Tab-separated table of C-alpha atoms and ligand atoms in Angstrom:
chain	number	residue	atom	x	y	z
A	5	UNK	CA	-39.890	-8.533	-10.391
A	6	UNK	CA	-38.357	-6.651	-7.939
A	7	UNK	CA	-39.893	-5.721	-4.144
A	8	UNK	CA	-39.813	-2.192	-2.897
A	9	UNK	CA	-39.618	-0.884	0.570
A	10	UNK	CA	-41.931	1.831	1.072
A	11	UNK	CA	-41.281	3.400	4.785
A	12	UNK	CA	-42.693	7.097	4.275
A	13	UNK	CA	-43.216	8.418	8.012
A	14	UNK	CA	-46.233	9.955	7.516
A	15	UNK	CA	-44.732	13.397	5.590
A	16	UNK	CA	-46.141	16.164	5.028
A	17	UNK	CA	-45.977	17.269	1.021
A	18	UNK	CA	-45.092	20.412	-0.047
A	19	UNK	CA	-44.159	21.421	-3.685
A	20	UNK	CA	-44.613	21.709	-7.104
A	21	UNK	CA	-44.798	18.767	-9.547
A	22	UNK	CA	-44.949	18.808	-13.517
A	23	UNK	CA	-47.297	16.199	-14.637
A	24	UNK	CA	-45.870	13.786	-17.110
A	25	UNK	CA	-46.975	13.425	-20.528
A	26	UNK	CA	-51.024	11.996	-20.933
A	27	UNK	CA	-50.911	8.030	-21.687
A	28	UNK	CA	-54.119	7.728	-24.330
A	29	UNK	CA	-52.649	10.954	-26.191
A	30	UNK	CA	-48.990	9.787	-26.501
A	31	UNK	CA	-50.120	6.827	-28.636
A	32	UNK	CA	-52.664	7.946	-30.063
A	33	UNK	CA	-49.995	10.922	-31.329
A	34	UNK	CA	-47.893	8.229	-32.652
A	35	UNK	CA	-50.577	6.398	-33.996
A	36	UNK	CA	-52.119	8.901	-36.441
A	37	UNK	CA	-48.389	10.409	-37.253
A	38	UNK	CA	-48.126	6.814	-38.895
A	39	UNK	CA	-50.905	6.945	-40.365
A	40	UNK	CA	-50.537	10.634	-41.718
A	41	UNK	CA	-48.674	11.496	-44.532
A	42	UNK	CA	-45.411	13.883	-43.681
A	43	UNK	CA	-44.030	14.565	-40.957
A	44	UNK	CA	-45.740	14.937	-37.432
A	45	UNK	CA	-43.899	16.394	-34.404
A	46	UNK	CA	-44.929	15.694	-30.881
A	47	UNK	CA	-44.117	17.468	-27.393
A	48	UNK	CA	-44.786	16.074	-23.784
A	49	UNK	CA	-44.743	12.534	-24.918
A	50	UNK	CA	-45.083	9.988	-22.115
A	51	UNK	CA	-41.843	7.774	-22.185
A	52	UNK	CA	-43.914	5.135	-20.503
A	53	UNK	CA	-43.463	1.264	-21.212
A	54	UNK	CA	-46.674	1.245	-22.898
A	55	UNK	CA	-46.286	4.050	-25.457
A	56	UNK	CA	-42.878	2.714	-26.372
A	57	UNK	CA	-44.438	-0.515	-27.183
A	58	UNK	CA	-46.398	1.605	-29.504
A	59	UNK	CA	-43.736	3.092	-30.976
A	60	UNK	CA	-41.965	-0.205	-31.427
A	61	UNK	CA	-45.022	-1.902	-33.072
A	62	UNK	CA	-44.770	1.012	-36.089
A	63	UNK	CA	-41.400	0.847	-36.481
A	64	UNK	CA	-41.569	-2.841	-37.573
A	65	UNK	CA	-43.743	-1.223	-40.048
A	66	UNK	CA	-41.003	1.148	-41.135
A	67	UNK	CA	-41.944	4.242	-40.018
A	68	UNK	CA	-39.526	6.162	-39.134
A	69	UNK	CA	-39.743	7.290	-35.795
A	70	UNK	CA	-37.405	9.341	-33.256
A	71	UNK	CA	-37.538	9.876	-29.852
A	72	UNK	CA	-34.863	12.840	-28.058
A	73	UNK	CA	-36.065	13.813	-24.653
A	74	UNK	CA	-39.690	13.781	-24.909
A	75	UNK	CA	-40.111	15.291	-28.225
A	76	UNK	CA	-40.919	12.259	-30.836
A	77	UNK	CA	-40.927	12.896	-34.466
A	78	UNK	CA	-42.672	10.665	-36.859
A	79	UNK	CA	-41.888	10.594	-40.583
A	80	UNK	CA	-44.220	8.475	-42.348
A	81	UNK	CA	-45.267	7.633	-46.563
A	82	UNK	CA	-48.796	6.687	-44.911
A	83	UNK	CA	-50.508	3.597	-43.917
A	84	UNK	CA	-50.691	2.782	-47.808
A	85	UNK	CA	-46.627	3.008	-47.818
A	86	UNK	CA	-46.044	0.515	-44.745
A	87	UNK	CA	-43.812	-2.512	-44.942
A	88	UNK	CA	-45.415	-5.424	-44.276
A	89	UNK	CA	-43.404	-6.706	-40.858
A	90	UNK	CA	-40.840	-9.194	-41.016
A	91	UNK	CA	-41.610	-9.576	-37.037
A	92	UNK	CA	-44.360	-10.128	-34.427
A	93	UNK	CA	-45.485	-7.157	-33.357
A	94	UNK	CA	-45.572	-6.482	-29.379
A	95	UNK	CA	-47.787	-4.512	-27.555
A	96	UNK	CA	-46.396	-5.550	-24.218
A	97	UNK	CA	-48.667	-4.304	-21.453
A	98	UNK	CA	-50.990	-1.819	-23.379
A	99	UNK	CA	-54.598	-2.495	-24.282
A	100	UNK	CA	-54.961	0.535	-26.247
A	101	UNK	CA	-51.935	-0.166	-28.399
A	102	UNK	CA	-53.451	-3.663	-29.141
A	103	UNK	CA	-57.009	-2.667	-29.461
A	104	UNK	CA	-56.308	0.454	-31.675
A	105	UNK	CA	-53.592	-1.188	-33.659
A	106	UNK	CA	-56.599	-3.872	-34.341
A	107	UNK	CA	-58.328	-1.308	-36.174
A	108	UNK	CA	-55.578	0.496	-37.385
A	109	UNK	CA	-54.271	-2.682	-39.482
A	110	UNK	CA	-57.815	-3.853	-40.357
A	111	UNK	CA	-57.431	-1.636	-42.977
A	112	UNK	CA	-54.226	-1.506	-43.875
A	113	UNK	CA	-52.400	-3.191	-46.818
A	114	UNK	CA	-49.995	-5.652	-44.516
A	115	UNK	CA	-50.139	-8.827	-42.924
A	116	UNK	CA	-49.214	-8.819	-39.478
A	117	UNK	CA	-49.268	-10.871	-35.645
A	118	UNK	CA	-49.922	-9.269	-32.582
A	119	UNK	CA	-48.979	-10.384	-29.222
A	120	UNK	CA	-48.691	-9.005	-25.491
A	121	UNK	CA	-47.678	-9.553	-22.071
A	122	UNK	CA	-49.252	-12.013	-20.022
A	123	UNK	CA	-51.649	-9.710	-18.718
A	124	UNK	CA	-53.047	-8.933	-22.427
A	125	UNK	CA	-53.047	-12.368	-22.906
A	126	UNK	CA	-56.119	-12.446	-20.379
A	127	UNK	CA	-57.825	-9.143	-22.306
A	128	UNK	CA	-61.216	-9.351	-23.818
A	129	UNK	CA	-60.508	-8.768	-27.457
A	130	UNK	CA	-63.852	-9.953	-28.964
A	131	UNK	CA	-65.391	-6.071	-28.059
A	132	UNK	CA	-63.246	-4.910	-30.893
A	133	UNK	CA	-63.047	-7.817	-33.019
A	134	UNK	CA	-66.633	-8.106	-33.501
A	135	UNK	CA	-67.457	-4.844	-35.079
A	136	UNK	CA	-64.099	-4.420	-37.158
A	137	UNK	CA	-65.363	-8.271	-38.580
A	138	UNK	CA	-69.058	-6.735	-39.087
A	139	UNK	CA	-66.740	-4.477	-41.512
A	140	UNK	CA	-65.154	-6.906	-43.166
A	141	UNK	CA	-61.925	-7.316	-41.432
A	142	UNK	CA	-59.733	-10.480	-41.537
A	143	UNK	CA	-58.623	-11.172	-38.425
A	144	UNK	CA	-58.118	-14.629	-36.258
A	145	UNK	CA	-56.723	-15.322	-32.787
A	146	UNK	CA	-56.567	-17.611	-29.689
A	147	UNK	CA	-60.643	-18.743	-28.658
A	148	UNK	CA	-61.868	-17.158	-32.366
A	149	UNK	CA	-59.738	-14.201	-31.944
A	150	UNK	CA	-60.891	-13.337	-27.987
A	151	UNK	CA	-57.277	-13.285	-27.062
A	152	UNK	CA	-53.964	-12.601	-28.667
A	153	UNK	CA	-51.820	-13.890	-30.312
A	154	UNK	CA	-53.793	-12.286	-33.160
A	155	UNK	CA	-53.365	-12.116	-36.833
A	156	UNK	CA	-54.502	-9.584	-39.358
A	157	UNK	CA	-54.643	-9.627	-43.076
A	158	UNK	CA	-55.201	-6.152	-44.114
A	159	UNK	CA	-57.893	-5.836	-46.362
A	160	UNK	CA	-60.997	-3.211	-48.006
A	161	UNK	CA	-63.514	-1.852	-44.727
A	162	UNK	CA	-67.145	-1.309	-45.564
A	163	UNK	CA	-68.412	1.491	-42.986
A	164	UNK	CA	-70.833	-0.057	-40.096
A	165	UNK	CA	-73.585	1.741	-37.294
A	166	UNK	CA	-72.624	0.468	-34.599
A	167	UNK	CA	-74.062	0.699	-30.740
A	168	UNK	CA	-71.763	0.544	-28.341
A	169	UNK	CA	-72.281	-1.911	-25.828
A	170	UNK	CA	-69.927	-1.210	-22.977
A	171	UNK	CA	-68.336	2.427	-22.846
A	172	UNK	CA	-65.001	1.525	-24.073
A	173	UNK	CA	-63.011	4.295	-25.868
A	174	UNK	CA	-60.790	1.616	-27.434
A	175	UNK	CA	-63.579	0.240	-29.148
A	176	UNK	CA	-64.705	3.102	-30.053
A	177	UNK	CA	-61.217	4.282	-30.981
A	178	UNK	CA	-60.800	1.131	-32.894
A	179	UNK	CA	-63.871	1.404	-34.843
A	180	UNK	CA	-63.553	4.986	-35.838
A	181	UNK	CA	-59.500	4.073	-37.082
A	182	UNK	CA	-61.058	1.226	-39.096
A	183	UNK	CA	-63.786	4.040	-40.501
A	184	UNK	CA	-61.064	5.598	-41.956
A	185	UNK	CA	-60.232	3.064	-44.577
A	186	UNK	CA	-63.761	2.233	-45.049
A	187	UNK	CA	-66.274	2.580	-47.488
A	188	UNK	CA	-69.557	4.666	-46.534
A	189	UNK	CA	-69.741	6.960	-43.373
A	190	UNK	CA	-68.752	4.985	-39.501
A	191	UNK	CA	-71.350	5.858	-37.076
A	192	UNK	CA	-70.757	4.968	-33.203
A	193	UNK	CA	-73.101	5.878	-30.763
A	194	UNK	CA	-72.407	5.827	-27.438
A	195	UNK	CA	-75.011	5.628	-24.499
A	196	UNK	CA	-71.775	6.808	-21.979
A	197	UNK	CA	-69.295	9.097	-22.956
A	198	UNK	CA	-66.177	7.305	-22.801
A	199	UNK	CA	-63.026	9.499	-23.671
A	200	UNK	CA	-62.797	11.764	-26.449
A	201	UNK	CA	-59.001	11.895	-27.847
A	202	UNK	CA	-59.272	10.168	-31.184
A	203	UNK	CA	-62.188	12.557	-32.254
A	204	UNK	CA	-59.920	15.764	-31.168
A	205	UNK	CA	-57.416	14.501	-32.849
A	206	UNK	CA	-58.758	12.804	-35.858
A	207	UNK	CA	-59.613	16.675	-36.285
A	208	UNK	CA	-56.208	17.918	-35.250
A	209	UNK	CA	-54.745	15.386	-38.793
A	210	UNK	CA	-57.103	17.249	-40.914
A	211	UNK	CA	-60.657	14.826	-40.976
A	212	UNK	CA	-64.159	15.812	-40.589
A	213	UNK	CA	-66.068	14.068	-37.610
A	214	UNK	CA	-69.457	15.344	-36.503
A	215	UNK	CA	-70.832	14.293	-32.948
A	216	UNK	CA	-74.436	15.251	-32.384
A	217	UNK	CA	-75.757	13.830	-28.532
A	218	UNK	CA	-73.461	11.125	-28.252
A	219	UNK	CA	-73.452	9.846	-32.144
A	220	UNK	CA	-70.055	9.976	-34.005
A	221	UNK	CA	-70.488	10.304	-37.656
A	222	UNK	CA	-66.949	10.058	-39.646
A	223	UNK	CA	-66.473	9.446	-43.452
A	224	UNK	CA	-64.125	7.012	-45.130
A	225	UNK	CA	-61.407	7.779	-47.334
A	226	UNK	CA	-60.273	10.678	-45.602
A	227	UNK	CA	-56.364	11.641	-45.564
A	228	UNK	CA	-54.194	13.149	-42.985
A	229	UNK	CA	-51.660	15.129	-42.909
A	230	UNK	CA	-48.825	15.658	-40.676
A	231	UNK	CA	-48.534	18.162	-37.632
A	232	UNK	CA	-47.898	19.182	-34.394
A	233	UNK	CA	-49.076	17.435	-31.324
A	234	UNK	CA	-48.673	19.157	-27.539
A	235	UNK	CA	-49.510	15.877	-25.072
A	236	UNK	CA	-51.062	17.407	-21.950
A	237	UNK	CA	-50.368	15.844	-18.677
A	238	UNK	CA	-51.922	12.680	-17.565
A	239	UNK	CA	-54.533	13.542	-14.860
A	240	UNK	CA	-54.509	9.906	-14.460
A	241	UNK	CA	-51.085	10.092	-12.907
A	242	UNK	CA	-51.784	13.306	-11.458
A	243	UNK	CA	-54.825	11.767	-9.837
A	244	UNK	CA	-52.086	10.279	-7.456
A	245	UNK	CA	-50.355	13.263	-6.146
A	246	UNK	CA	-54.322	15.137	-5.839
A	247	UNK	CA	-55.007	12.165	-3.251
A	248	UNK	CA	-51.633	12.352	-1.475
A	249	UNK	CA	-51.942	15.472	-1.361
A	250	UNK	CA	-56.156	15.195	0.336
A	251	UNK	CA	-55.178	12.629	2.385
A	252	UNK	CA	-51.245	13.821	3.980
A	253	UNK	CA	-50.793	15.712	6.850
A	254	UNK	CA	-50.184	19.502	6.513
A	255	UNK	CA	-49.802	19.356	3.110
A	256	UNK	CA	-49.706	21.745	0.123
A	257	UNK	CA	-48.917	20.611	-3.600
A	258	UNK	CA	-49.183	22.251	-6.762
A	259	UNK	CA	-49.423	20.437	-9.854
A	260	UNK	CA	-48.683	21.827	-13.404
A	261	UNK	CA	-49.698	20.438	-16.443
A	262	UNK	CA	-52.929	17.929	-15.476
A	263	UNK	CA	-54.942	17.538	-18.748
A	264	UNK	CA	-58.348	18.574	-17.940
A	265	UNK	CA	-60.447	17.033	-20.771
A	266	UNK	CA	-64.299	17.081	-19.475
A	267	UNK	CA	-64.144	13.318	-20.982
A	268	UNK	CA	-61.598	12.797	-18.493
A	269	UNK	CA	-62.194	15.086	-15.535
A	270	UNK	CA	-64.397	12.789	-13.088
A	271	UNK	CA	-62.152	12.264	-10.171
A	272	UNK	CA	-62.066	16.513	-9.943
A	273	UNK	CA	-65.769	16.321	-9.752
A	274	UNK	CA	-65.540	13.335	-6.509
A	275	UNK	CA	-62.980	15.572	-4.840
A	276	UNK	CA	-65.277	17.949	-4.575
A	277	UNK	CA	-68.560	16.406	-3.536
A	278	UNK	CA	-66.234	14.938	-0.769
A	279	UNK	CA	-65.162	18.604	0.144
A	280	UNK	CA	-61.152	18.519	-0.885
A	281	UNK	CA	-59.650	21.822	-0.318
A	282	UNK	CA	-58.538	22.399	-4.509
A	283	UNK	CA	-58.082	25.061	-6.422
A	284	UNK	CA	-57.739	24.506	-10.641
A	285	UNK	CA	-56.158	27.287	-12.979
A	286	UNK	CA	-57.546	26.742	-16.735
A	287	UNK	CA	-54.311	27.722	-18.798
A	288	UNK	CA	-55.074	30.030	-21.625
A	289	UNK	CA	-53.147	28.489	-24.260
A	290	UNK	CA	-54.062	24.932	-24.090
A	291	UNK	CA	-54.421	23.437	-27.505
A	292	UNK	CA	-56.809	20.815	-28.660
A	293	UNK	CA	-56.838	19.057	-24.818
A	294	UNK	CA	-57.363	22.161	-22.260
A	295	UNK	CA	-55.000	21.815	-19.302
A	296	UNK	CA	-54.546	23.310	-16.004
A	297	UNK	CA	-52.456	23.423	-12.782
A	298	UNK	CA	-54.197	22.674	-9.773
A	299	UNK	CA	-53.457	22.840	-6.299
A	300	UNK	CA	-54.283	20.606	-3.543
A	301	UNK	CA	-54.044	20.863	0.324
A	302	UNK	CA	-54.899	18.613	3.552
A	303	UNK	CA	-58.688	18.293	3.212
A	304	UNK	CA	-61.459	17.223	5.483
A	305	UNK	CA	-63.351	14.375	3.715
A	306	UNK	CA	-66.423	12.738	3.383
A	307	UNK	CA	-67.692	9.751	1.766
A	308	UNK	CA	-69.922	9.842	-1.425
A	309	UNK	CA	-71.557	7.669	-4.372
A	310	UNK	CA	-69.609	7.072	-7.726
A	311	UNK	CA	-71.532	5.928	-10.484
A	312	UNK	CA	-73.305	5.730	-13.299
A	313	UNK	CA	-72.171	7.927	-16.503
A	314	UNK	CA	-69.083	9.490	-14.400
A	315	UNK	CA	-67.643	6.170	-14.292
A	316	UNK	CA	-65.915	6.411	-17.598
A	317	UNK	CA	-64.830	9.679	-16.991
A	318	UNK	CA	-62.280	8.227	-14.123
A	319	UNK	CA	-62.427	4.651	-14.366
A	320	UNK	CA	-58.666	4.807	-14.071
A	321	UNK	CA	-58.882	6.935	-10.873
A	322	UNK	CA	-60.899	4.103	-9.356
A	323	UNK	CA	-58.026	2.237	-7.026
A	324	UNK	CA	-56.751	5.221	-5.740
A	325	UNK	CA	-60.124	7.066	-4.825
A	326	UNK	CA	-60.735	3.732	-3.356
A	327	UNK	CA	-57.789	4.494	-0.945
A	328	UNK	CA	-58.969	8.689	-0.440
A	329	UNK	CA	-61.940	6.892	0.550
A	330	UNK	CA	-60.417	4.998	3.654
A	331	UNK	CA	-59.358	8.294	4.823
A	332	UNK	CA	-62.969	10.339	4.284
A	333	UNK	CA	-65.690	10.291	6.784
A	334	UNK	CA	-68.383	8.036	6.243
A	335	UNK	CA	-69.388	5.725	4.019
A	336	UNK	CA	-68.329	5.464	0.088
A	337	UNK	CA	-70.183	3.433	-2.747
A	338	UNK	CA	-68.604	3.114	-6.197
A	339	UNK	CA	-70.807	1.150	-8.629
A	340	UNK	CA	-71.667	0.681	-12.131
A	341	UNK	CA	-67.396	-0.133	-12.528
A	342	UNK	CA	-67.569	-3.772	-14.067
A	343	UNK	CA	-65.280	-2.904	-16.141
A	344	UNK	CA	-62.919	-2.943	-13.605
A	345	UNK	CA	-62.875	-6.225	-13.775
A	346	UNK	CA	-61.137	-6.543	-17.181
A	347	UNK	CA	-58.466	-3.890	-16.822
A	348	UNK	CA	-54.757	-4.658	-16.410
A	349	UNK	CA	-55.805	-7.029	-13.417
A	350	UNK	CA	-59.234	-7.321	-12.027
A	351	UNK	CA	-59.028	-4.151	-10.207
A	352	UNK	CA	-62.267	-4.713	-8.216
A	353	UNK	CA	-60.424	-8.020	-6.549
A	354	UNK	CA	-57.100	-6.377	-6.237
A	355	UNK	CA	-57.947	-2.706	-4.773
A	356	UNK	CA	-60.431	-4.872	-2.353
A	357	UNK	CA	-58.170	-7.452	-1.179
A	358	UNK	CA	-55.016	-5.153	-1.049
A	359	UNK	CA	-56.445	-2.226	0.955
A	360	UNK	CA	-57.781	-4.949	3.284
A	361	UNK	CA	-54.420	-6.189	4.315
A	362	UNK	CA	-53.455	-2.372	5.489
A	363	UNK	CA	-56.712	-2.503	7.289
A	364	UNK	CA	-59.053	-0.514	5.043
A	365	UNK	CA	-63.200	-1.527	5.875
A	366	UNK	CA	-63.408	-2.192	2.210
A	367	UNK	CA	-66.022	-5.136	0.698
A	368	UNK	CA	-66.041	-6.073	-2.778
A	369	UNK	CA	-69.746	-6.166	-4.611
A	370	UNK	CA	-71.105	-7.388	-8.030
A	371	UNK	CA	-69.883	-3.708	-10.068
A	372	UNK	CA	-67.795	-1.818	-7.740
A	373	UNK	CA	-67.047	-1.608	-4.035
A	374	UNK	CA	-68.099	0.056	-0.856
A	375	UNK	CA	-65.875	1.629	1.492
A	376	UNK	CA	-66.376	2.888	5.218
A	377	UNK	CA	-63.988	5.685	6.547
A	378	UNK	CA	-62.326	6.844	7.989
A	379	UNK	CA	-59.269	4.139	8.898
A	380	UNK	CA	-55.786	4.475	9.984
A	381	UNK	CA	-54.023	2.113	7.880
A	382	UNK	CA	-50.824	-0.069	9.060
A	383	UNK	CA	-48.440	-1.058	7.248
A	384	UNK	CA	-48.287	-4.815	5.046
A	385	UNK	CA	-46.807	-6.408	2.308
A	386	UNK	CA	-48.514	-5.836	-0.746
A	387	UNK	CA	-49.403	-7.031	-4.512
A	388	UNK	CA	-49.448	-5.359	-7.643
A	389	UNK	CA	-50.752	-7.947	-9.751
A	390	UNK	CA	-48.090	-6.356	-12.170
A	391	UNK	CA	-50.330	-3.533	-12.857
A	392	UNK	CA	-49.237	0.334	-12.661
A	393	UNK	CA	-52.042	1.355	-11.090
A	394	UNK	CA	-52.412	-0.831	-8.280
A	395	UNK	CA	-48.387	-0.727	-7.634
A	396	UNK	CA	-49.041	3.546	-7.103
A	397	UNK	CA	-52.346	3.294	-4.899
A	398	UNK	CA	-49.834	1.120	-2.184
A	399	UNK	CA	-47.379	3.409	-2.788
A	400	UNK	CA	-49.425	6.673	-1.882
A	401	UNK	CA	-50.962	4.595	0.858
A	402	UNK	CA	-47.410	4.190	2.481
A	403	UNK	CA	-47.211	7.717	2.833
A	404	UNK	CA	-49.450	7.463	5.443
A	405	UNK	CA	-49.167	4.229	6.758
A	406	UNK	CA	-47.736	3.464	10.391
A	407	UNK	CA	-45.095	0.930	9.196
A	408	UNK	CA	-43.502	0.053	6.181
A	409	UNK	CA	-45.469	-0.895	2.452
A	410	UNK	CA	-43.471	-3.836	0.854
A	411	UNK	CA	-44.741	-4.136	-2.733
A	412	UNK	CA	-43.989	-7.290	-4.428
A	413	UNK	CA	-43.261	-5.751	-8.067
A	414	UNK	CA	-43.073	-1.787	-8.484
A	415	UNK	CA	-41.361	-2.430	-12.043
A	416	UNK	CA	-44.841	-2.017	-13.410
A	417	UNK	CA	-45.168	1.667	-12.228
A	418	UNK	CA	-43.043	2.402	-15.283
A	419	UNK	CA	-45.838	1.655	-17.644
A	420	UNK	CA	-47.536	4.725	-17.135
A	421	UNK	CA	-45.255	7.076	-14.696
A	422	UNK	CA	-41.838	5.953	-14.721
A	423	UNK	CA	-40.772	9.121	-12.602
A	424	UNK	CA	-43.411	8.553	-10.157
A	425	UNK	CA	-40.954	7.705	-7.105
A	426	UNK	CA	-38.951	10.621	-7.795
A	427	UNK	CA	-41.977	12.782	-7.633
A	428	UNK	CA	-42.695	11.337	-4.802
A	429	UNK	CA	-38.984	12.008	-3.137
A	430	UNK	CA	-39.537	15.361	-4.395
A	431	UNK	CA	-42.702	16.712	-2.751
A	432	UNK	CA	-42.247	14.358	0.656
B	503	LIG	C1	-58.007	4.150	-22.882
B	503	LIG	C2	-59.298	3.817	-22.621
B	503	LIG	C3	-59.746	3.182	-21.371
B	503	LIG	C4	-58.701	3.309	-20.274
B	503	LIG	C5	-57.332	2.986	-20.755
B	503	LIG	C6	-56.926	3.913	-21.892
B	503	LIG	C7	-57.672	4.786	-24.173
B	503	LIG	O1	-59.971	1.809	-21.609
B	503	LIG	O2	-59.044	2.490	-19.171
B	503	LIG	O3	-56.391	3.112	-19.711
B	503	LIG	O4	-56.545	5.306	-24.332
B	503	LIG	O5	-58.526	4.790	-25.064
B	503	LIG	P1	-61.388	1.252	-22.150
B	503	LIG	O6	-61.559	1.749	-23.521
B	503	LIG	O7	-61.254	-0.237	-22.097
B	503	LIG	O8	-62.408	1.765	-21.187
């Protein structure tokens, strides 16, 4: 752990910024090259902490994986060709890489352990481990396989229908991974549309899946092959220069490369009900994820209501609209977020209780938060509970802070955006 001082000045930001690599489509790259037969060749991967856990995790299974700038190759024989690993397999920080890699090695033809970082150690795994055992999987764990350590036998899927009871797209992700080794046809139905990257790219390797009205239908026994993957950038991490750039003083930014997927695209929808001054150039040659460049300026705010099905369409974004909505006019409700709650930390406690201490009128509630603006905030020392996203909402709040932001821990940032301080230096 090591604190940061954060003493900004109030600039104003003016620049361009190229959006790093897209978190959920960096491992899911690497995930399906290993799967894949061949060879599979990714650009714009995220060298986050999290995606190189992923990569580590599937080299223990000897794939053969290499990483030179950020393009990663993967050359794999297939899941059927995997070794089985000699070593526990570590997912550090990353929820998808343990919750997909759950299905993934359901059906695989290994024995293998699974363990994270403290923070995963505190992760609901039950929400993936139920339906993968309704399949037939083999797999126990800490509290009957709710939290890791975890162990998988490998083994022969049988296909399941399965409802979705939270809109999760790692359970979802992890069911339709498992599908692939099963018998029958996988159907997951989702009431909210959570995030749509394995079905692009299930497509992308070569497999049929059919969605009709929020029902995924996907067959087992279906191969892929090898190919090219261009990660978009993460408008996740982009989401953090659109509100420094709402919420600065005379400020302009233009950001290149934000992945635009309408599974994803929520927070561009809040920014303008609440009236941000943004402008969003579709590029013409996006592949399978359409991307854009958007620009961003000094905006007059006002509050508004999040919920409902938007919420998994930026239930990332969450802690840092939280802090765009200190600075809008009026009053902000976000509800329907429980989910929140079981994220890296529980974000509902830690945006809440954080913003408070730089004087934000903030109050916590059963699913979400409510939010009256706008403040001035002052500067504090602050927590990151060790997670990314909290560490970058107190560091975009410093930026207009009177006073200095101390953050306990900024290491974290680097799960997600590890050049997100230069970016900062770059634009300020
Ligand atoms: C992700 C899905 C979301 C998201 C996470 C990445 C993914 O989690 O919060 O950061 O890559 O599938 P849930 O599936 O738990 O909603």
């Amino acid at each position: 752990m090591s604190e940061k001082v954060l003493q900004y000045d109030k600039p104003s930001l003016q620049g361009t910024l190229t959006i790093p690599g897209d978190k959920s489509v960096s491992h899911r790259s690497v995930m399906f090259g290993a799967i894949a037969t061949g060879k599979t060749t990714v650009d714009g991967f995220l060298l986050g902490e999290d995606c190189l856990s992923t990569i580590d995790c599937f080299r223990k299974l000897g794939v053969k994986i290499d990483v030179e700038g950020t393009n990663v190759s993967i050359d794999s024989p297939g899941i059927d060709g995997w070794q089985e690993p000699t070593e526990v397999l570590y997912t550090g920080n990353s929820g998808t890489t343990t919750r997909l890699m759950l299905g993934i090695l359901a059906g695989s033809t290994v024995h293998s352990v699974m363990i994270g970082d403290a923070s995963i150690g505190k992760r609901p795994m039950r929400r993936v481990i139920d339906p993968l055992r309704q399949m037939g999987a083999h797999i126990t764990g800490r509290a009957d396989g709710q939290y890791t350590p975890l162990a998988i036998q490998g083994t022969t899927l049988q296909a399941i229908d399965y409802h979705m009871p939270v809109a999760s797209a790692q359970v979802k992700s992890a069911i339709l991974l498992a599908g692939l080794r099963a018998e029958g046809t996988t159907i997951v139905r989702e009431t909210e549309v959570s995030r749509d990257h394995t079905e692009r790219m299930l497509r992308q390797f070569g497999a049929q899946v059919d969605e009709v009205d929020g029902v995924i239908s996907f067959k087992g026994g279906q191969t892929l092959t090898g190919t090219h993957v261009s990660v978009p950038g993460d408008i996740s991490s982009a989401a953090f220069f659109l509100v420094a750039g709402a919420i600065c003083e005379k400020s302009k930014i233009m950001l290149k490369n934000v992945g635009i997927n309408p599974t994803r695209d929520g927070i561009i929808e809040v920014l303008q009900n609440m009236g941000a001054t943004m402008t969003l150039m579709p590029y013409e040659d996006s592949q399978s994820e359409p991307t854009a460049t958007i620009t961003i300026e000094t905006s007059t705010l006002k509050g508004t209501t999040i919920e409902g099905d938007i919420i998994p369409r930026l239930i990332d974004e969450i802690p840092i609209l939280a802090l765009l909505a200190t600075q809008a006019n009026g009053k902000t409700i976000i509800k329907d977020a429980e989910e929140l709650k079981v994220k890296e930390t529980d974000r509902i406690t830690a945006v809440v209780d954080e913003l408070k201490k730089l004087g934000a009128s903030i109050e916590a509630t059963e699913d979400g938060m409510i939010i009256e603006g706008p403040t001035p905030l002052r500067g504090a020392g602050l927590k990151t509970y060790g997670d990314h996203r909290i560490g970058m909402m107190g560091a975009v709040a410093a930026l207009i802070t009177d006073g200095a932001v101390i953050l306990d821990d900024a290491e974290c940032i680097a799960v997600s955006y590890p050049s997100f301080f230069e970016h900062i230096e770059e634009v300020k």
